[in-house]
Each structure stands twice: as structure tokens, then as C-alpha cells.
PDB file of C-alpha atoms in Angstrom:
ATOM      1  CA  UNK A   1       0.569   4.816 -13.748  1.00  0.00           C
ATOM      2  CA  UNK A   2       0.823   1.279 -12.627  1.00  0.00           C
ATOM      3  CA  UNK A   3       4.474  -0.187 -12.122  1.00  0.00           C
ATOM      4  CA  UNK A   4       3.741  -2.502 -14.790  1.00  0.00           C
ATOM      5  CA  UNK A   5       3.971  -0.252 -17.450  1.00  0.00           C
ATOM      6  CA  UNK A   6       6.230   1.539 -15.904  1.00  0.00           C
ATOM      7  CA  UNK A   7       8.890  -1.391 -15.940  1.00  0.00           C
ATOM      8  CA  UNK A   8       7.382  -2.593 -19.703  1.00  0.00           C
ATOM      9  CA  UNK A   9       8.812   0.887 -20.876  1.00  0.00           C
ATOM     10  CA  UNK A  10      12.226   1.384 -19.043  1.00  0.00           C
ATOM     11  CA  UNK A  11      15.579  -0.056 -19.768  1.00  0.00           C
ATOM     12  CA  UNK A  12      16.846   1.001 -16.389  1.00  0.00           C
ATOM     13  CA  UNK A  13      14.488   1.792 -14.067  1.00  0.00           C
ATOM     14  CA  UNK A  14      15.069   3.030 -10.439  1.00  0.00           C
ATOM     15  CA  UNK A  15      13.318   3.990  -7.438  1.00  0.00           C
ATOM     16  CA  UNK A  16      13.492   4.744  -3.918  1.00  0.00           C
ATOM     17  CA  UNK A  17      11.423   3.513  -0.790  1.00  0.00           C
ATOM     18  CA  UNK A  18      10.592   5.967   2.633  1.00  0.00           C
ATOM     19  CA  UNK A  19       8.884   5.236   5.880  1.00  0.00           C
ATOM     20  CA  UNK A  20       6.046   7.310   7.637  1.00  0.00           C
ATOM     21  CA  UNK A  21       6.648   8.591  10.919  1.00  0.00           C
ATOM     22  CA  UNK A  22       6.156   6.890  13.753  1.00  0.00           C
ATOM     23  CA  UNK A  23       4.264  10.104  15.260  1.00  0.00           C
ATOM     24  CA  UNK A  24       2.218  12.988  14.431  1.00  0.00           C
ATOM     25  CA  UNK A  25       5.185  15.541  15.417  1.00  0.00           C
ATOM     26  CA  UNK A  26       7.709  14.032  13.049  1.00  0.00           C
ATOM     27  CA  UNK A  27       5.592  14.521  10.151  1.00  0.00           C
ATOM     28  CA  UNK A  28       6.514  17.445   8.375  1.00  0.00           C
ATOM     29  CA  UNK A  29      10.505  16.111   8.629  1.00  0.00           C
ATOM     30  CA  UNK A  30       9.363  13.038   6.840  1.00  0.00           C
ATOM     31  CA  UNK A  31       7.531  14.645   4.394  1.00  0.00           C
ATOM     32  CA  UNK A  32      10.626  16.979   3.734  1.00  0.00           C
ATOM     33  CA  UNK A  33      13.044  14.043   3.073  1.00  0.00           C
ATOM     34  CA  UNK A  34      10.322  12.663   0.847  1.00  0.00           C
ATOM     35  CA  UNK A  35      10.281  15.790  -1.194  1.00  0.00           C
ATOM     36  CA  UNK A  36      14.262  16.066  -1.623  1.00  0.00           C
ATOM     37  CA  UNK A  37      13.922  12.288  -2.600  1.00  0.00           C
ATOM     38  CA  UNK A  38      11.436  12.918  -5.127  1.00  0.00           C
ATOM     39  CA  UNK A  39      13.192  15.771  -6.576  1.00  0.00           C
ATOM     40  CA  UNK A  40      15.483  13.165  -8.133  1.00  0.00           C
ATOM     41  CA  UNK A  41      12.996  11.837 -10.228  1.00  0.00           C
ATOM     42  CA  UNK A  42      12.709   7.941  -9.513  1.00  0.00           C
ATOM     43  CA  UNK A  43      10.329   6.440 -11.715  1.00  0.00           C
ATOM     44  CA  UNK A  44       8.310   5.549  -8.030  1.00  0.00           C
ATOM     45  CA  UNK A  45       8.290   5.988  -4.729  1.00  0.00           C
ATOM     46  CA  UNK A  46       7.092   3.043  -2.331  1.00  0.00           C
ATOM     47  CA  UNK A  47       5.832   4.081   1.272  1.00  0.00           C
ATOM     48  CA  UNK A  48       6.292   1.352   4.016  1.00  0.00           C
ATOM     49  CA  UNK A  49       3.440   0.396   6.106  1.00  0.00           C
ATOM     50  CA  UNK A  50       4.424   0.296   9.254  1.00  0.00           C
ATOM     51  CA  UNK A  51       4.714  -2.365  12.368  1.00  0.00           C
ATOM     52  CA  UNK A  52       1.319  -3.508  12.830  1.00  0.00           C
ATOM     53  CA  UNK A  53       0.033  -1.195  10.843  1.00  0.00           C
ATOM     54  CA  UNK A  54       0.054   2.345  13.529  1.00  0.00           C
ATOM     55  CA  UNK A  55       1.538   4.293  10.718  1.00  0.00           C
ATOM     56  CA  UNK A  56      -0.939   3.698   8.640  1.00  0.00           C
ATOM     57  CA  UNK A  57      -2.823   6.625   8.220  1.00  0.00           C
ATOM     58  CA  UNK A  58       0.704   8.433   7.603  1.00  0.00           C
ATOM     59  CA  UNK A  59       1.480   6.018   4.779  1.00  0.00           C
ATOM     60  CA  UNK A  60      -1.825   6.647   3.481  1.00  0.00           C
ATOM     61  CA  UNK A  61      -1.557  10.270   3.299  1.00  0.00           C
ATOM     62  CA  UNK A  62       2.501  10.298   2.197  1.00  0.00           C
ATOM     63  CA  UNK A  63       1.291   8.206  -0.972  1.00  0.00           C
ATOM     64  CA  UNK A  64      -1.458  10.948  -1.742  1.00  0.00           C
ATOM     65  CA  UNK A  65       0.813  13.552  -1.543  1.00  0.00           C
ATOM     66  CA  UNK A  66       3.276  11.717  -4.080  1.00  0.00           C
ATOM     67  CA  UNK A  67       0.598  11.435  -6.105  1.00  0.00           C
ATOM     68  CA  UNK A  68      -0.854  14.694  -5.817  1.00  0.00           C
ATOM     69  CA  UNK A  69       1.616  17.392  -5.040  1.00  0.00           C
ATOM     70  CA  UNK A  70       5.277  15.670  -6.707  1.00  0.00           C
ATOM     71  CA  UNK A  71       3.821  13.522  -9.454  1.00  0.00           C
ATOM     72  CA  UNK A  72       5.426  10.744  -8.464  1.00  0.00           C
ATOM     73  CA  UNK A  73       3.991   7.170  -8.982  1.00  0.00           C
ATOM     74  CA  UNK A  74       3.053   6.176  -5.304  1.00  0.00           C
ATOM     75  CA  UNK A  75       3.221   2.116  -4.010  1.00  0.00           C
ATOM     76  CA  UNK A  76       1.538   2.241  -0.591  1.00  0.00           C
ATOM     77  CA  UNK A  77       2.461  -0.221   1.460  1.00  0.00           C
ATOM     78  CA  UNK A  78      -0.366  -2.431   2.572  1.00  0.00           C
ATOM     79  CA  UNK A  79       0.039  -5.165   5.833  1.00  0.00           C
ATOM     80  CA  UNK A  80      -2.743  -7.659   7.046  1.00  0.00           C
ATOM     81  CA  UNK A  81      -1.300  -9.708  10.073  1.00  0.00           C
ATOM     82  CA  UNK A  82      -3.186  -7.592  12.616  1.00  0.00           C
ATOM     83  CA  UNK A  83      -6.041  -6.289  10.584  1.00  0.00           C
ATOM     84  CA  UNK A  84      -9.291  -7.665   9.745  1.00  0.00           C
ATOM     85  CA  UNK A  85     -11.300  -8.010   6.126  1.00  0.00           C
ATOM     86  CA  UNK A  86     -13.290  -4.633   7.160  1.00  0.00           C
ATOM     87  CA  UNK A  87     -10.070  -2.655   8.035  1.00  0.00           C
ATOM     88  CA  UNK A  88      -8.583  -3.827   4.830  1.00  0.00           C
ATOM     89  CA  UNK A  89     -11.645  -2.895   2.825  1.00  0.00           C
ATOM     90  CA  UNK A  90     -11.428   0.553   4.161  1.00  0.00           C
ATOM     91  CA  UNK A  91      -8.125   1.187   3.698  1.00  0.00           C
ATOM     92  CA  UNK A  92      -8.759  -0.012  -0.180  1.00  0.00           C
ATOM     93  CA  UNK A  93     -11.257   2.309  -0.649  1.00  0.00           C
ATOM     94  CA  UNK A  94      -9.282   5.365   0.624  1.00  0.00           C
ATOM     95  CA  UNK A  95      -6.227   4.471  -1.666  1.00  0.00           C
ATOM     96  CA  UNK A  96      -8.950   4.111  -4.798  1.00  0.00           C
ATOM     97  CA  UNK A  97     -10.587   7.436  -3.859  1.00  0.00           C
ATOM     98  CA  UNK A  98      -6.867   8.980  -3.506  1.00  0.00           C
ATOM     99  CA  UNK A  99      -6.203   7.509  -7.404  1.00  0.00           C
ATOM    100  CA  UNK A 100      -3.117   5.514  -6.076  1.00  0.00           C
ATOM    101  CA  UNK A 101      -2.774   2.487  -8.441  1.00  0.00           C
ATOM    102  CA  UNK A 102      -0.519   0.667  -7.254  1.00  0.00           C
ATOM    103  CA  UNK A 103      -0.151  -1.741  -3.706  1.00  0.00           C
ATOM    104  CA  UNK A 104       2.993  -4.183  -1.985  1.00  0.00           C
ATOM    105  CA  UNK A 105       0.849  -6.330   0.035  1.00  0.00           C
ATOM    106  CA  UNK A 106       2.751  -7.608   2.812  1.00  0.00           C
ATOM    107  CA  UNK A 107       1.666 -10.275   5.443  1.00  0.00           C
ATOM    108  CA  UNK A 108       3.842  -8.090   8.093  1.00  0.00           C
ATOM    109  CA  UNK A 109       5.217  -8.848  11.881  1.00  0.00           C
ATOM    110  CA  UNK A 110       2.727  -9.562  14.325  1.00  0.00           C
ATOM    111  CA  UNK A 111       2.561  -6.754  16.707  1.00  0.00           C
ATOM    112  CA  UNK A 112       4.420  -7.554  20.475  1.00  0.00           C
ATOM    113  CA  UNK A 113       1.730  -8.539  22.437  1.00  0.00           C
ATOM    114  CA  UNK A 114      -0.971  -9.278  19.675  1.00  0.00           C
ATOM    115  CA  UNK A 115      -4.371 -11.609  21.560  1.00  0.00           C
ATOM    116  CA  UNK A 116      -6.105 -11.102  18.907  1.00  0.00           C
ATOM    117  CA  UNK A 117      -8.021 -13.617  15.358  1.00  0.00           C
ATOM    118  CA  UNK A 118      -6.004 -12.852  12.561  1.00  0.00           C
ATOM    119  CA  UNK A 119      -8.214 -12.970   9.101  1.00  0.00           C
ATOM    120  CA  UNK A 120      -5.209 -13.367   7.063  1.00  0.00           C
ATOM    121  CA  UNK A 121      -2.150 -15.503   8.243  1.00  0.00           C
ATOM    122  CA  UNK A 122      -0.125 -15.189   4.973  1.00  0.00           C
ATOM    123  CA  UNK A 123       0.550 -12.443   2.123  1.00  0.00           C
ATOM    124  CA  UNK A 124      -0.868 -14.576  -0.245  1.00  0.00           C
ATOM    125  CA  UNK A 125      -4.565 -14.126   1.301  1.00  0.00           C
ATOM    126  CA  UNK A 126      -4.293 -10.213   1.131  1.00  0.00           C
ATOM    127  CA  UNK A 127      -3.333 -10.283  -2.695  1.00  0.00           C
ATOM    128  CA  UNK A 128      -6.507 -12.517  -3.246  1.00  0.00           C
ATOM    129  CA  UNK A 129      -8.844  -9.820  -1.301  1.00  0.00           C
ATOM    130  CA  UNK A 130      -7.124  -7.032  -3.189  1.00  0.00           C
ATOM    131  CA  UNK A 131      -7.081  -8.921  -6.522  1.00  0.00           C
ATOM    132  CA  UNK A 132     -11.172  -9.051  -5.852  1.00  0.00           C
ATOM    133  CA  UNK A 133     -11.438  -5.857  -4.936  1.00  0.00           C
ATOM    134  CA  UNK A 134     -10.317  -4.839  -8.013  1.00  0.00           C
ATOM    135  CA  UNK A 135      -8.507  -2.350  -9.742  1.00  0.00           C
ATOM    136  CA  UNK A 136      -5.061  -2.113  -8.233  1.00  0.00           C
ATOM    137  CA  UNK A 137      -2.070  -3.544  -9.814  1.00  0.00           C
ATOM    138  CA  UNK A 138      -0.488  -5.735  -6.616  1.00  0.00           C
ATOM    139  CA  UNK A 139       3.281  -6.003  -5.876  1.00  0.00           C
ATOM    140  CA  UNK A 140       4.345  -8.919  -3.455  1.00  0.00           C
ATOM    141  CA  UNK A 141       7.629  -9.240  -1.535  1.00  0.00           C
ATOM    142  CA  UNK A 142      10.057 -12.078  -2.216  1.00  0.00           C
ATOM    143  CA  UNK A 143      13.541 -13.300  -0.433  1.00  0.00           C
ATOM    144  CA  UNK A 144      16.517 -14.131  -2.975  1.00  0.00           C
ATOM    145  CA  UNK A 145      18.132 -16.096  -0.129  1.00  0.00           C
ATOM    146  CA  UNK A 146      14.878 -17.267   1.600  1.00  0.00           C
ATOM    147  CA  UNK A 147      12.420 -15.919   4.057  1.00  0.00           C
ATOM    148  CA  UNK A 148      13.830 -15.918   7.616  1.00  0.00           C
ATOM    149  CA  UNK A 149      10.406 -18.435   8.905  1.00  0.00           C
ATOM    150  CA  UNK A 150      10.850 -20.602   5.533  1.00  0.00           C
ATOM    151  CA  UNK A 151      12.776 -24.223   5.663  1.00  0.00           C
ATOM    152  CA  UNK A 152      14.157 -24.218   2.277  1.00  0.00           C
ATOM    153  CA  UNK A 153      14.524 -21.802  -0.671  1.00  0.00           C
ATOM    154  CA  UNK A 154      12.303 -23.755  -2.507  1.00  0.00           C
ATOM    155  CA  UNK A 155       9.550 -23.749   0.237  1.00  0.00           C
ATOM    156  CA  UNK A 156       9.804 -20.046   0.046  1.00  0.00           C
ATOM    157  CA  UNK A 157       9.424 -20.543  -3.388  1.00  0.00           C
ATOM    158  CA  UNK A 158       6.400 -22.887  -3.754  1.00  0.00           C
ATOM    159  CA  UNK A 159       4.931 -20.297  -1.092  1.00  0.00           C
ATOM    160  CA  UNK A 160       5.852 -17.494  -3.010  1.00  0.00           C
ATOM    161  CA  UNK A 161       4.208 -19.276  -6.434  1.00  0.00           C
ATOM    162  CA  UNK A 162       0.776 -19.331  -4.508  1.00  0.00           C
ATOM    163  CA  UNK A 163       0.940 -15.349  -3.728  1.00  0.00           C
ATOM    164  CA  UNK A 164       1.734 -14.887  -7.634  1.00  0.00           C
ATOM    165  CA  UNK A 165      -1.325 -17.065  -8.685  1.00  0.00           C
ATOM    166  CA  UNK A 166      -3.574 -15.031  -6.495  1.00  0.00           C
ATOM    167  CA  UNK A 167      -2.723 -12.299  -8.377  1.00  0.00           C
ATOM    168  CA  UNK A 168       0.933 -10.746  -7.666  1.00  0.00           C
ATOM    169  CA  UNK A 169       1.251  -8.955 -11.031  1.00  0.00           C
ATOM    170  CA  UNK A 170       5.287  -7.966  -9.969  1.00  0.00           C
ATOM    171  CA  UNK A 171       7.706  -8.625  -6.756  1.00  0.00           C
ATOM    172  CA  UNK A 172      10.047  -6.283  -5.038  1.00  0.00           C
ATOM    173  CA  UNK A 173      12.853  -8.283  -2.982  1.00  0.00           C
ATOM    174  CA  UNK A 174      14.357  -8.125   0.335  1.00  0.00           C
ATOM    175  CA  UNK A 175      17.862  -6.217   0.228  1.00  0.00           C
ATOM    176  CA  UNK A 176      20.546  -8.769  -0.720  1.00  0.00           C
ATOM    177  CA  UNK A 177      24.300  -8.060  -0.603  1.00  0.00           C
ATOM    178  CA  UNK A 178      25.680 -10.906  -3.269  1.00  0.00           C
ATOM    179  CA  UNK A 179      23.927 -10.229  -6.712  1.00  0.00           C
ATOM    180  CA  UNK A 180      25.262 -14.050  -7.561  1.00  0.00           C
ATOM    181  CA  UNK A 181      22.331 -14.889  -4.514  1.00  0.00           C
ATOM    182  CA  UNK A 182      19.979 -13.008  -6.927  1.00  0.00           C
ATOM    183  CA  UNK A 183      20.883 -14.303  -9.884  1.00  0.00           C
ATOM    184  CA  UNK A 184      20.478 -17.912  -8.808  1.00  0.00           C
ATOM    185  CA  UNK A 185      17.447 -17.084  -7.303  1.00  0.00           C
ATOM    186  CA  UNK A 186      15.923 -15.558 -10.934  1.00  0.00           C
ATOM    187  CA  UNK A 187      16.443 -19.040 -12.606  1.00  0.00           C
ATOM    188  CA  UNK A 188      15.048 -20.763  -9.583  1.00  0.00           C
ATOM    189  CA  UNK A 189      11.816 -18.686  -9.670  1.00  0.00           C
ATOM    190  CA  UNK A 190      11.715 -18.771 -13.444  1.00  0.00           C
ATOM    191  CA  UNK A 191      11.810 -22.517 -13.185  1.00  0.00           C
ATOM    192  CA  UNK A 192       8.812 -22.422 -10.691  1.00  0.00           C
ATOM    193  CA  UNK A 193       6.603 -20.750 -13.514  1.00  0.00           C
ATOM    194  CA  UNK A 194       6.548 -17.225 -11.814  1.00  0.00           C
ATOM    195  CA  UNK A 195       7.132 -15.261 -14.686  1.00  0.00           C
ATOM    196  CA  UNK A 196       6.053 -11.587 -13.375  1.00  0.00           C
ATOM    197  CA  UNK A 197       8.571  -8.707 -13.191  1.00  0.00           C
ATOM    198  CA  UNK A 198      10.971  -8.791 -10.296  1.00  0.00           C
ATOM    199  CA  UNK A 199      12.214  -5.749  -8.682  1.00  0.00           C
ATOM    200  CA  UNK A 200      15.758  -5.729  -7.070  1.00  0.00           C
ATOM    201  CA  UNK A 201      15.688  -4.288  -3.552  1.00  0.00           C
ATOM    202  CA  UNK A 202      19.201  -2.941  -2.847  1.00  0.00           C
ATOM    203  CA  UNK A 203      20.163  -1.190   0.818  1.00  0.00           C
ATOM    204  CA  UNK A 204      23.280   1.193   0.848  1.00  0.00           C
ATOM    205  CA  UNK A 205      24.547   0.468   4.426  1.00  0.00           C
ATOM    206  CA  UNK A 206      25.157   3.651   6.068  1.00  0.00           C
ATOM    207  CA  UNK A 207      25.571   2.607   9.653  1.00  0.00           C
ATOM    208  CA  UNK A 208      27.726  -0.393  10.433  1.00  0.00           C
ATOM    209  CA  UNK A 209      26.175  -1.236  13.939  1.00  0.00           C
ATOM    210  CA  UNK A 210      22.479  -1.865  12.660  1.00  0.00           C
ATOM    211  CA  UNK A 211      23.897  -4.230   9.661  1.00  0.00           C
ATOM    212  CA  UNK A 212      23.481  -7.367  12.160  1.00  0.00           C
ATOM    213  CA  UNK A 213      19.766  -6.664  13.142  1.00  0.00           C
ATOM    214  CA  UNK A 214      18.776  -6.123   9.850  1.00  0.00           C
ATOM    215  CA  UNK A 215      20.530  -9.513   8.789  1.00  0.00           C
ATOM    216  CA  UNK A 216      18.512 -11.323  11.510  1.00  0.00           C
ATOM    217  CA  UNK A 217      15.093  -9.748   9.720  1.00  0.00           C
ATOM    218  CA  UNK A 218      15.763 -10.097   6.360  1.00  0.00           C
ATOM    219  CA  UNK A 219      17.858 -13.365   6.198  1.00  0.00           C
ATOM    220  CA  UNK A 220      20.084 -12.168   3.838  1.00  0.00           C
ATOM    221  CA  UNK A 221      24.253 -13.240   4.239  1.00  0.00           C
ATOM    222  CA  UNK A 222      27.265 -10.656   3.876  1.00  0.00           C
ATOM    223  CA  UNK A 223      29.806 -11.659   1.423  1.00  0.00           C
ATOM    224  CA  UNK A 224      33.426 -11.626   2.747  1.00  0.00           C
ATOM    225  CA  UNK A 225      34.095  -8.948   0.197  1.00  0.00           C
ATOM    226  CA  UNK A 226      30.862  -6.705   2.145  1.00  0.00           C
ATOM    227  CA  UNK A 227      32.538  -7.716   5.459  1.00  0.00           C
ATOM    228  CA  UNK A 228      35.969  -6.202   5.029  1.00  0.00           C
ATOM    229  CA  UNK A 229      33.918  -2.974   4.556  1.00  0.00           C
ATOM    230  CA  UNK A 230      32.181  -3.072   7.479  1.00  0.00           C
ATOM    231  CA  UNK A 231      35.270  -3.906   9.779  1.00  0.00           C
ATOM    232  CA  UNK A 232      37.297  -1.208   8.388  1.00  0.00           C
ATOM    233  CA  UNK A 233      34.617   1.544   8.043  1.00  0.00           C
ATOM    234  CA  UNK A 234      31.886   0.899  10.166  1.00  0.00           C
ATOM    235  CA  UNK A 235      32.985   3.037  13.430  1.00  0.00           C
ATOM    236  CA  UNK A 236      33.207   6.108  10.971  1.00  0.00           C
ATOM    237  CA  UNK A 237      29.568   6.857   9.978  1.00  0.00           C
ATOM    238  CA  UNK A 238      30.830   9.354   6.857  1.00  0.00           C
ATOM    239  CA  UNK A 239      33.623   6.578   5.779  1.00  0.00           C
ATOM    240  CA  UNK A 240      30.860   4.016   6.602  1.00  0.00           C
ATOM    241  CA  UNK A 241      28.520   6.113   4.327  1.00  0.00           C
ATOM    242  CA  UNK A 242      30.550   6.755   1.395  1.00  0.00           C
ATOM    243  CA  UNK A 243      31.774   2.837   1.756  1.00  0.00           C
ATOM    244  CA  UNK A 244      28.345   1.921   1.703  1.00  0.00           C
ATOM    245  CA  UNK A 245      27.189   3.747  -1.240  1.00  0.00           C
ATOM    246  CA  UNK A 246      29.954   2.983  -3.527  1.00  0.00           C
ATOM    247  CA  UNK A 247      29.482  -0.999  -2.476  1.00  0.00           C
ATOM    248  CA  UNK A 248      25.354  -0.460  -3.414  1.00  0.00           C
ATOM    249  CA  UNK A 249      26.647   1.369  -6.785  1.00  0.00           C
ATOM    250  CA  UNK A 250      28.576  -1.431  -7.852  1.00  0.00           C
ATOM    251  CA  UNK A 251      25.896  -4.058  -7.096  1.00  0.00           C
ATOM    252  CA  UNK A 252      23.701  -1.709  -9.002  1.00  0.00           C
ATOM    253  CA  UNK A 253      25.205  -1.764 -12.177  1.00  0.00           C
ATOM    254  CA  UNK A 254      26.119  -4.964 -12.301  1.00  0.00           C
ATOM    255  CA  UNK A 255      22.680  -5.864 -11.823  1.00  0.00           C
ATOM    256  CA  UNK A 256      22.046  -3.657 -14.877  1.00  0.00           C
ATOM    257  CA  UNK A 257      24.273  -4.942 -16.939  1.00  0.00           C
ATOM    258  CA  UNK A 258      22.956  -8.736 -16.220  1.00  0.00           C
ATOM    259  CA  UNK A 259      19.921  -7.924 -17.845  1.00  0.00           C
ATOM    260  CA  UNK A 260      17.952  -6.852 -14.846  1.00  0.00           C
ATOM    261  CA  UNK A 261      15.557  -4.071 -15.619  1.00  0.00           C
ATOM    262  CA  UNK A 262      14.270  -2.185 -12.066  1.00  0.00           C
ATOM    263  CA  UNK A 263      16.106  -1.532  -9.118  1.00  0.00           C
ATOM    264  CA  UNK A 264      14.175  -0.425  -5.588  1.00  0.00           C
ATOM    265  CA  UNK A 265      16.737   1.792  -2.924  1.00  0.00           C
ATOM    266  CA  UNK A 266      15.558   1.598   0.482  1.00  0.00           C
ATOM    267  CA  UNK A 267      17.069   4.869   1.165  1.00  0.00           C
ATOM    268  CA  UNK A 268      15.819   4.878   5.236  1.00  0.00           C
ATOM    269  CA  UNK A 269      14.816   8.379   4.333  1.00  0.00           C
ATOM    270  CA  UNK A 270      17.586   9.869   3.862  1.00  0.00           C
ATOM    271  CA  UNK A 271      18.121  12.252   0.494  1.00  0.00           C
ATOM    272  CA  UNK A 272      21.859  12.394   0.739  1.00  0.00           C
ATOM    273  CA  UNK A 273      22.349   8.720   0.330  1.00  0.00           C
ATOM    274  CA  UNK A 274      19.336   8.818  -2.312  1.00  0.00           C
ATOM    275  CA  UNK A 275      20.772  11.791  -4.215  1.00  0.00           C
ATOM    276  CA  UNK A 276      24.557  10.169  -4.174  1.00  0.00           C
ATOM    277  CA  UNK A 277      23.062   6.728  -5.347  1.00  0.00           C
ATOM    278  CA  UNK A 278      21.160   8.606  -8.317  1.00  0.00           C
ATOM    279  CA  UNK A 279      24.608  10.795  -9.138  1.00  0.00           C
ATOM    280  CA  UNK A 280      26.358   7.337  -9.720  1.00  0.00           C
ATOM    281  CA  UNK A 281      23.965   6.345 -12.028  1.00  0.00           C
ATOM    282  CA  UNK A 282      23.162   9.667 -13.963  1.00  0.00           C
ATOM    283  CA  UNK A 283      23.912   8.005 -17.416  1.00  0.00           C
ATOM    284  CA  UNK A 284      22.693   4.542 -16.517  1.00  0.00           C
ATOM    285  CA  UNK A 285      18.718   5.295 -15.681  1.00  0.00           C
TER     286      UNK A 285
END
């Protein structure tokens, strides 16, 4: 089913994201966590991509066996910063042949070390080869509080505009910590003319010391509130933990009860945090 019906028909809906391995040996593992994970029944899955792409034959076959073996709506992950129009078209025709609907086209990080031509600089560039292609139903990323490499918001925004005319038909954000950030960002993007569903990305913080890097990627802010958390519970990974999952609850519901209708967990592939997340919310979704 494509994630536009899917969100035209739920109140509430939720659903998780995993990564592929990064090698052949840690497959099975992943695919385990993926199966615990599905066994909660989110109303999709997404399946990151990968830097520079090296997992993607693993995100490729994850998303068929979503698909195929869990019924679980699959979004595969799709980057384009280091691949050309002939790698893209094959990777297209793989996910048609699987029956997977549904696509986040991402411009991605440039691989360390990357010499190469790059056929498509931005995101926007992959939607418009996928919207040709045909057939999928395209999901673009956007940044409540900016993209780290934009100048303004509303650059982002104008930016982000261009990927929606080429044929974005919904958006999943970056993790955000301050649903007022969100909220503010709505009107802004409603006030651009991008009128397509927009999916709240939410992280449960689990692990106090990788907070920082993953501020410095995603250019989101911690709120004072958030902060206090981390200081007092972020040496104890199972305080940190149950801290970080009552924090993503909150934000959760609140987000619910503002009206917004779809909620993405990046659980980092782990089915405990999933599982706990869903638990909180068994009467919600």
C-alpha cells in the first residue's frame, strides 16, 4: 500500500525506521531486530540507505522481506550523491519487480574521499527521475529547524518547495526535540504552498554520549527541559533509556493531540525501545 493512503485512513498513525548492516555477517542480527520490530505492527517500516550507498543491496533485500515475509508496508531508502542515472535506474527496477511501492529519496553524504561526477547534486533531482520513472509514491526528507548546509529556514524551505513540485507526494522529518520547533515549522511550510502530508520523525535518546554528534548532523537544538535529562541520566545507559523513552512518549502525544496525524521512530534497531514506545501508546494508535 502506498503511505498515502495509509496516512488518508489513520487517525494516529505510527511507524518505525531500521538500518541494514554494514556487512554480510551481521545480517541475520539485523534481520532479527527487524522481525521483533515488526511484530508490533507499525503501519510501515522505512529501511535506511546507507552512507554512500554500500548497504544498498541489504536495504534492498530488508524491504523485500517486509514486504514479503511480515506484511509490512516497506519505504526503501533511496540516495543519489554518489550514484549515477544508470545505477539509479537499476535499483528502480529491482524495487518495482520486488512490488515495494513506496521510496524516501534522499540526496545523502558524499562518501570520504569521493573523485568522482555526481549526476544529481540535490534530492530534488532524484524525485524528478523517480517521479518519471513512474509508479512509486516518493517521500522526501525535510528539517523543522533547518538543514545543517542551509542559510535560513526559509532557504531550506524554498529548497524544500522545489523537491515537492518535482513530485514529493509526503515528507518524513529529521528528529526534533521541541515539538513548538515543529509546529512553527508546519505553518511556515503551509505558507510556502507545500501542502503534502508531513511525517514527524521522533528519536528516543538511549545513549547520552552520541546525542552531540547526532546534533551536529541533523541540526536540530536540545531544549533546556531535554538537557536536564541528559546531565542527570546520561552516564546510566538503562536510566538514560527509560529517560529517553518517556521524554519521546510525551513529545509523541502531544504531537497527537495537536492535530498531527503520523509519527516515524527511528528506533536504531533496537525492539526494546520500539516495543516500550508502542506500549505507551497502546490506546493512542
Amino acid at each position: 500500500m502506498k503511505i498515502t493512503e495509509i496516512l488518508k485512513n489513520k487517525r494516529a498513525a505510527l511507524s518505525f525506521e531500521v538500518f541494514p548492516p554494514k556487512t554480510g555477517d551481521a545480517f541475520e542480527g539485523v534481520v532479527a531486530a527487524v522481525d521483533e520490530i515488526a511484530a508490533l505492527k507499525p503501519d510501515f517500516m522505512s529501511v535506511t540507505y546507507g552512507a554512500g550507498g554500500g548497504t544498498s543491496a541489504y536495504s534492498a533485500a530488508i524491504a523485500e522481506h517486509m514486504k514479503n515475509d511480515l506484511g509490512v508496508t516497506p519505504v526503501a531508502h533511496l540516495s543519489c550523491i554518489s550514484s549515477d542515472r544508470a545505477d539509479v535506474r537499476e535499483k528502480l527496477l529491482r524495487l518495482k519487480s520486488a512490488g515495494i511501492e513506496n521510496i524516501l529519496a534522499l540526496r545523502g553524504d558524499l562518501p570520504k574521499d569521493f573523485a568522482g561526477n555526481l549526476d544529481y547534486a540535490y534530492a530534488s533531482q532524484l524525485v524528478a527521475e523517480i517521479k518519471a520513472f513512474g509508479c512509486f509514491c516518493i517521500g522526501g526528507a525535510c528539517y523543522p529547524e533547518g538543514h545543517p548546509e542551509s542559510r535560513t529556514l526559509f532557504s531550506d524551505i524554498d529548497n524544500l518547495k522545489k523537491k515537492v513540485d518535482a513530485g514529493c507526494d509526503f515528507l518524513t522529518s529529521q528528529m526534533f526535540f521541541d515539538n513548538d520547533a515543529f509546529y512553527s515549522f508546519m505553518s511556515k511550510v503551509r505558507e510556502a504552498g507545500i501542502y503534502v502530508p508531513v511525517v514527524a520523525g521522533i528519536m528516543p535518546v538511549t545513549n547520552g554520549r552520541q546525542i552531540k554528534r547526532m546534533m551536529a548532523l541533523s541540526g536540530c537544538t536540545l531544549p533546556a527541559r531535554f538537557r536536564r535529562i541528559i546531565d542527570r541520566f546520561g552516564d546510566d545507559p538503562a536510566a538514560m533509556t527509560q529517560a529517553g523513552v518517556a521524554y519521546a512518549t510525551e513529545q509523541i502525544i502531544d504531537l497527537y493531540a495537536n492535530g498531527v496525524k503520523a509519527v516515524h521512530v527511528y528506533s536504531m534497531n533496537k525492539p526494546a525501545v520500539a516495543a516500550a514506545i508502542r506500549a505507551n501508546l497502546e490506546n493512542i494508535v
